[in-house]
CSV table of C-alpha atoms in Angstrom, one decimal:
chain,number,residue,atom,x,y,z
A,1,MET,CA,91.9,101.3,110.9
A,2,TYR,CA,90.2,98.9,113.3
A,3,THR,CA,86.7,99.7,114.7
A,4,LYS,CA,84.2,97.7,116.6
A,5,GLU,CA,80.4,98.3,117.1
A,6,VAL,CA,78.0,96.3,119.2
A,7,PHE,CA,74.3,96.0,118.3
A,8,ASN,CA,71.1,94.0,118.8
A,9,ASN,CA,71.2,94.5,122.6
A,10,LYS,CA,74.9,93.7,122.7
A,11,MET,CA,74.3,90.2,121.3
A,12,ASN,CA,76.2,90.9,118.1
A,13,SER,CA,79.2,92.9,117.1
A,14,TRP,CA,80.5,94.4,113.9
A,15,ILE,CA,84.2,94.7,113.2
A,16,ASN,CA,85.6,96.8,110.4
A,17,ILE,CA,89.3,96.5,109.5
A,18,ASP,CA,91.5,98.2,106.9
A,19,ALA,CA,92.9,95.8,104.3
A,20,GLU,CA,96.1,97.9,104.2
A,21,ASN,CA,97.0,96.7,107.7
A,22,VAL,CA,97.9,93.2,106.7
A,23,ASP,CA,99.4,92.1,110.0
A,24,GLU,CA,96.4,93.2,112.0
A,25,LEU,CA,94.1,91.5,109.6
A,26,LYS,CA,95.9,88.2,109.9
A,27,ASN,CA,95.9,88.4,113.7
A,28,LEU,CA,92.2,89.1,113.7
A,29,TYR,CA,91.5,86.1,111.4
A,30,ARG,CA,93.7,83.9,113.6
A,31,ASP,CA,91.9,85.0,116.8
A,32,PHE,CA,88.6,84.0,115.2
A,33,GLY,CA,90.0,80.8,113.7
A,34,ILE,CA,89.4,81.9,110.1
A,35,ASP,CA,91.1,79.9,107.4
A,36,ARG,CA,94.2,81.5,105.8
A,37,GLU,CA,92.6,81.2,102.4
A,38,PHE,CA,90.0,83.7,103.5
A,39,VAL,CA,92.8,86.1,104.2
A,40,ASP,CA,94.0,85.8,100.7
A,41,TYR,CA,90.5,86.5,99.4
A,42,SER,CA,90.3,89.7,101.5
A,43,LEU,CA,93.6,91.0,100.1
A,44,ASP,CA,93.0,90.2,96.5
A,45,ARG,CA,91.9,93.4,94.7
A,46,ASN,CA,90.8,91.4,91.6
A,47,GLU,CA,88.6,88.8,93.5
A,48,ARG,CA,85.2,88.3,91.9
A,49,ALA,CA,82.0,88.2,93.8
A,50,HIS,CA,81.4,84.8,95.4
A,51,LEU,CA,80.4,82.9,98.5
A,52,ASP,CA,82.5,80.5,100.5
A,53,TYR,CA,81.6,78.5,103.6
A,54,ASP,CA,83.8,76.6,106.0
A,55,LYS,CA,81.7,73.9,107.7
A,56,THR,CA,84.3,73.0,110.3
A,57,THR,CA,84.4,76.5,111.8
A,58,ASP,CA,81.0,77.7,110.6
A,59,VAL,CA,82.5,80.7,108.9
A,60,LEU,CA,80.7,82.4,106.0
A,61,LEU,CA,82.6,84.6,103.6
A,62,LEU,CA,81.0,86.9,101.0
A,63,ILE,CA,82.9,88.9,98.4
A,64,PHE,CA,80.6,91.6,97.0
A,65,ASN,CA,81.4,94.1,94.2
A,66,ALA,CA,81.2,97.7,95.1
A,67,PRO,CA,81.6,100.9,93.0
A,68,ASN,CA,84.9,102.8,93.1
A,69,ARG,CA,84.0,106.5,93.5
A,70,ARG,CA,87.3,107.6,91.9
A,71,LYS,CA,87.8,107.3,88.2
A,72,ILE,CA,90.7,105.2,86.8
A,73,ASP,CA,91.9,106.3,83.4
A,74,ASN,CA,88.7,108.4,83.0
A,75,HIS,CA,86.2,105.7,83.7
A,76,TYR,CA,84.6,104.0,86.7
A,77,GLU,CA,85.5,100.6,88.0
A,78,THR,CA,84.4,98.3,90.8
A,79,VAL,CA,86.3,96.8,93.7
A,80,PRO,CA,85.5,93.7,95.9
A,81,MET,CA,84.5,94.1,99.5
A,82,THR,CA,84.8,91.2,102.0
A,83,PHE,CA,82.1,90.2,104.5
A,84,ILE,CA,82.7,87.4,107.1
A,85,VAL,CA,80.1,86.1,109.5
A,86,VAL,CA,81.7,84.2,112.5
A,87,ASN,CA,80.7,83.7,116.1
A,88,ARG,CA,77.9,86.3,116.2
A,89,THR,CA,80.3,88.8,114.6
A,90,LEU,CA,80.2,90.5,111.2
A,91,ILE,CA,83.7,91.4,109.9
A,92,THR,CA,84.0,93.8,107.0
A,93,VAL,CA,87.3,94.5,105.2
A,94,THR,CA,87.6,97.8,103.5
A,95,ASN,CA,90.4,99.7,101.7
A,96,GLN,CA,90.9,103.2,100.3
A,97,GLN,CA,88.4,102.6,97.5
A,98,THR,CA,85.7,101.1,99.8
A,99,ASN,CA,86.2,103.0,103.0
A,100,TYR,CA,83.2,105.3,102.2
A,101,LEU,CA,81.0,102.2,102.6
A,102,TYR,CA,82.0,101.9,106.2
A,103,PHE,CA,80.2,105.1,107.0
A,104,GLU,CA,77.2,104.1,104.9
A,105,ILE,CA,76.9,100.8,106.9
A,106,LYS,CA,77.5,102.6,110.2
A,107,ASN,CA,74.7,105.0,109.3
A,108,TYR,CA,72.4,102.0,108.5
A,109,LEU,CA,73.3,100.4,111.9
A,110,GLU,CA,72.5,103.7,113.7
A,111,LYS,CA,69.0,103.7,112.1
A,112,ASN,CA,68.5,100.0,112.8
A,113,PRO,CA,70.3,99.2,116.1
A,114,ASP,CA,68.1,96.1,116.7
A,115,SER,CA,69.2,94.4,113.5
A,116,THR,CA,70.3,90.8,113.7
A,117,LEU,CA,73.6,89.7,112.4
A,118,PHE,CA,72.3,88.7,109.0
A,119,GLU,CA,69.9,91.7,108.8
A,120,LEU,CA,73.0,93.9,109.1
A,121,LEU,CA,74.8,91.8,106.5
A,122,PHE,CA,71.9,92.0,104.0
A,123,GLY,CA,71.3,95.7,104.8
A,124,SER,CA,75.0,96.3,103.9
A,125,LEU,CA,74.6,94.5,100.6
A,126,PHE,CA,71.5,96.5,99.9
A,127,THR,CA,73.4,99.7,100.7
A,128,ILE,CA,76.2,98.8,98.3
A,129,SER,CA,73.8,98.0,95.5
A,130,ASP,CA,72.0,101.3,96.1
A,131,GLN,CA,75.4,103.1,95.7
A,132,TYR,CA,75.6,102.1,92.0
A,133,PHE,CA,72.5,104.1,90.9
A,134,PRO,CA,73.9,107.6,91.2
A,135,PHE,CA,76.9,106.6,89.1
A,136,VAL,CA,74.8,105.0,86.4
A,137,GLU,CA,72.5,108.1,86.3
A,138,GLY,CA,75.6,110.2,86.0
A,139,MET,CA,76.8,108.1,83.1
A,140,ASP,CA,73.4,108.6,81.4
A,141,ARG,CA,73.8,112.4,81.8
A,142,ASP,CA,77.3,112.2,80.4
A,143,ARG,CA,76.1,110.1,77.5
A,144,LYS,CA,73.5,112.7,76.5
A,145,ARG,CA,76.0,115.5,76.8
A,146,ILE,CA,78.6,113.6,74.7
A,147,SER,CA,75.9,112.7,72.1
A,148,GLN,CA,75.0,116.4,71.7
A,149,LEU,CA,78.7,117.2,71.3
A,150,LEU,CA,79.1,114.5,68.6
A,151,LYS,CA,76.1,115.9,66.8
A,152,GLU,CA,77.7,119.2,66.6
A,153,LYS,CA,81.2,117.9,65.7
A,154,THR,CA,82.5,114.3,65.5
A,155,THR,CA,85.9,114.8,67.0
A,156,LYS,CA,88.5,112.3,68.3
A,157,GLN,CA,88.2,113.7,71.8
A,158,ASN,CA,84.4,113.3,71.9
A,159,LEU,CA,84.7,109.7,70.6
A,160,LEU,CA,87.3,108.9,73.3
A,161,LEU,CA,84.9,110.3,76.0
A,162,LEU,CA,82.2,107.9,74.6
A,163,SER,CA,84.7,105.0,74.7
A,164,ASP,CA,85.5,105.8,78.4
A,165,LEU,CA,81.8,105.7,79.2
A,166,GLU,CA,81.5,102.3,77.5
A,167,THR,CA,84.4,100.9,79.5
A,168,GLY,CA,82.9,102.1,82.8
A,169,ILE,CA,79.5,100.6,82.1
A,170,VAL,CA,81.0,97.3,81.2
A,171,TYR,CA,82.6,97.1,84.6
A,172,PHE,CA,79.2,97.9,86.2
A,173,VAL,CA,77.3,95.4,84.1
A,174,THR,CA,79.8,92.6,85.0
A,175,ALA,CA,79.9,93.5,88.7
A,176,SER,CA,76.1,93.7,89.0
A,177,ARG,CA,75.6,90.3,87.4
A,178,GLN,CA,78.1,88.7,89.7
A,179,ASN,CA,76.3,90.3,92.7
A,180,VAL,CA,73.0,88.8,91.6
A,181,LEU,CA,74.6,85.4,91.2
A,182,LEU,CA,76.0,85.8,94.7
A,183,VAL,CA,72.6,86.6,96.3
A,184,GLN,CA,71.0,83.7,94.4
A,185,GLN,CA,73.8,81.5,95.7
A,186,ILE,CA,72.9,82.5,99.3
A,187,LYS,CA,69.3,81.5,98.7
A,188,SER,CA,70.3,78.1,97.5
A,189,HIS,CA,72.8,77.6,100.3
A,190,GLY,CA,72.1,75.5,103.4
A,191,ILE,CA,72.6,78.6,105.6
A,192,TYR,CA,69.4,80.1,104.1
A,193,ARG,CA,67.3,77.6,106.1
A,194,ARG,CA,68.7,79.1,109.3
A,195,LEU,CA,67.4,82.5,108.5
A,196,SER,CA,64.3,84.0,110.1
A,197,GLU,CA,61.4,85.2,107.9
A,198,GLN,CA,62.4,88.8,108.4
A,199,GLU,CA,66.0,88.0,107.4
A,200,LYS,CA,64.7,86.2,104.3
A,201,GLU,CA,62.6,89.2,103.3
A,202,ARG,CA,65.7,91.4,103.7
A,203,LEU,CA,67.6,89.1,101.4
A,204,ASP,CA,64.8,89.2,98.9
A,205,ASP,CA,65.1,93.0,99.0
A,206,VAL,CA,68.8,92.7,98.2
A,207,LEU,CA,68.0,90.4,95.2
A,208,ILE,CA,65.4,92.8,93.8
A,209,GLU,CA,67.7,95.8,94.1
A,210,ALA,CA,70.6,93.9,92.5
A,211,GLN,CA,68.4,92.7,89.6
A,212,GLN,CA,67.1,96.3,89.1
A,213,LEU,CA,70.7,97.4,88.9
A,214,VAL,CA,71.5,94.7,86.3
A,215,GLU,CA,68.6,95.9,84.1
A,216,MET,CA,69.6,99.5,84.5
A,217,THR,CA,73.2,98.9,83.6
A,218,GLN,CA,72.4,96.6,80.7
A,219,LEU,CA,70.0,99.3,79.3
A,220,SER,CA,72.7,101.9,79.6
A,221,SER,CA,75.2,99.6,78.0
A,222,GLN,CA,72.9,98.8,75.0
A,223,ILE,CA,72.2,102.5,74.4
A,224,LEU,CA,76.0,103.3,74.5
A,225,GLN,CA,76.7,100.4,72.1
A,226,GLN,CA,74.0,101.7,69.7
A,227,LEU,CA,75.3,105.2,70.0
A,228,SER,CA,78.8,104.1,69.3
A,229,GLY,CA,77.7,102.0,66.3
A,230,THR,CA,75.8,104.9,64.9
A,231,TYR,CA,78.8,107.2,65.0
A,232,ASN,CA,81.0,104.5,63.5
A,233,ASN,CA,78.6,104.3,60.6
A,234,VAL,CA,78.6,108.1,60.3
A,235,LEU,CA,82.4,108.1,60.2
A,236,ASN,CA,82.5,105.3,57.6
A,237,ASN,CA,79.9,107.1,55.5
A,238,ASN,CA,81.9,110.4,55.7
A,239,LEU,CA,85.0,108.4,54.7
A,240,ASN,CA,83.1,106.9,51.7
A,241,ASP,CA,81.9,110.4,50.6
A,242,THR,CA,85.4,111.7,50.9
A,243,MET,CA,86.9,108.8,48.9
A,244,ARG,CA,84.2,109.2,46.2
A,245,ILE,CA,84.9,112.9,45.8
A,246,LEU,CA,88.6,112.3,45.6
A,247,THR,CA,88.0,109.5,43.0
A,248,VAL,CA,85.8,111.8,40.9
A,249,LEU,CA,88.4,114.6,41.0
A,250,SER,CA,91.2,112.3,40.1
A,251,VAL,CA,89.2,111.0,37.0
A,252,LEU,CA,88.3,114.6,35.9
A,253,LEU,CA,91.9,115.8,36.3
A,254,THR,CA,93.1,113.1,33.9
A,255,ILE,CA,91.2,114.8,31.0
A,256,PRO,CA,93.5,117.9,30.7
A,257,THR,CA,96.5,115.7,31.2
A,258,ILE,CA,95.6,113.4,28.4
A,259,VAL,CA,94.8,116.2,25.9
A,260,SER,CA,97.8,118.3,26.7
A,261,GLY,CA,100.0,115.2,26.7
A,262,PHE,CA,98.7,114.2,23.2
A,263,PHE,CA,99.6,117.6,21.7
A,264,GLY,CA,102.9,117.6,23.5
A,265,MET,CA,104.2,114.6,21.6
A,266,ASN,CA,107.2,115.1,19.3
A,267,MET,CA,105.5,114.2,16.0
A,268,PRO,CA,103.3,116.0,13.3
A,269,LEU,CA,100.0,116.9,14.9
A,270,PRO,CA,96.9,118.9,13.9
A,271,LEU,CA,96.9,122.6,14.8
A,272,GLU,CA,100.6,122.6,15.5
A,273,HIS,CA,101.0,125.5,13.1
A,274,ASN,CA,97.8,127.2,14.1
A,275,ALA,CA,98.4,130.3,16.3
A,276,SER,CA,95.2,129.6,18.2
A,277,GLY,CA,95.9,125.9,18.6
A,278,TRP,CA,96.5,126.2,22.4
A,279,ILE,CA,93.1,127.9,22.8
A,280,ILE,CA,91.5,125.1,20.8
A,281,THR,CA,93.3,122.5,23.0
A,282,ILE,CA,91.9,124.2,26.2
A,283,VAL,CA,88.4,124.3,24.7
A,284,VAL,CA,88.5,120.6,23.8
A,285,SER,CA,89.8,119.8,27.4
A,286,LEU,CA,86.9,121.8,28.9
A,287,PHE,CA,84.4,120.2,26.6
A,288,LEU,CA,85.5,116.7,27.5
A,289,TRP,CA,85.8,117.7,31.2
A,290,PHE,CA,82.2,118.9,31.4
A,291,GLY,CA,80.9,116.0,29.4
A,292,LEU,CA,82.6,113.5,31.8
A,293,SER,CA,81.4,115.4,34.8
A,294,TYR,CA,77.8,115.1,33.5
A,295,VAL,CA,78.2,111.4,33.0
A,296,LEU,CA,79.7,110.8,36.4
A,297,ARG,CA,77.0,112.9,38.1
A,298,ARG,CA,74.3,110.8,36.5
A,299,LEU,CA,76.0,107.6,37.4
A,300,MET,CA,76.5,108.7,41.1
A,301,LYS,CA,72.8,109.5,41.4
């Protein structure tokens, strides 16, 4: 998909292209004189958030992490989205996972048709950061639901659900931190001096939103880690209780075995000619069994 929008009294343009159309993407980059390395960045699904600037062609490239709406292996992940500023044009590269952001940016542009090139860029970054919050809030609701299920019954399935939540929040924490570093890198870059006061204010809004996201994801991650650690301790404690019970039972069951084994030896023994000898043997076993039970109970307390 290739779309083009003009804005700011037709002084600037915005081009969005689908990363799946590799040939068209390469042709577009060639027409704008964009370095081939930038093409590779746009096609790399595992590219981390960063800034790159080509002084010779005055091309600015930004890779910004965006949330993937679709779960992968029962957890959320993030995907990189490419922004390129060149010749009064903003180029965005989307794919199946980030295509929904095209409509979000288009909606922003319709509400702010007089935006400058960098105002649209920073407005897009702000929009992407804002997209994370519903997912994080949904994870918090899932955490509370899973916590309640674990309180009722600590099953393997519920623990796997908790593990999936932890995996998803790790992706979000890492991505949000990289986004903050990217925005801070823009502020320390030479291109920052070319921005107007309004554009700088818009960039500050992006930084504040990105930092709030980092704090929110870190808090959710810490709560999930604490919850996971708590139930690990509960499981270990249950295992210890089970092993203690089995140990006590195994010790107590040795008493009848020892007594019966003693009287089963092939040699002269007391009570071997007594008709009630087997009853006396059982009584002795019970007496020793209860006596050892009392001693073990006191020791366990």
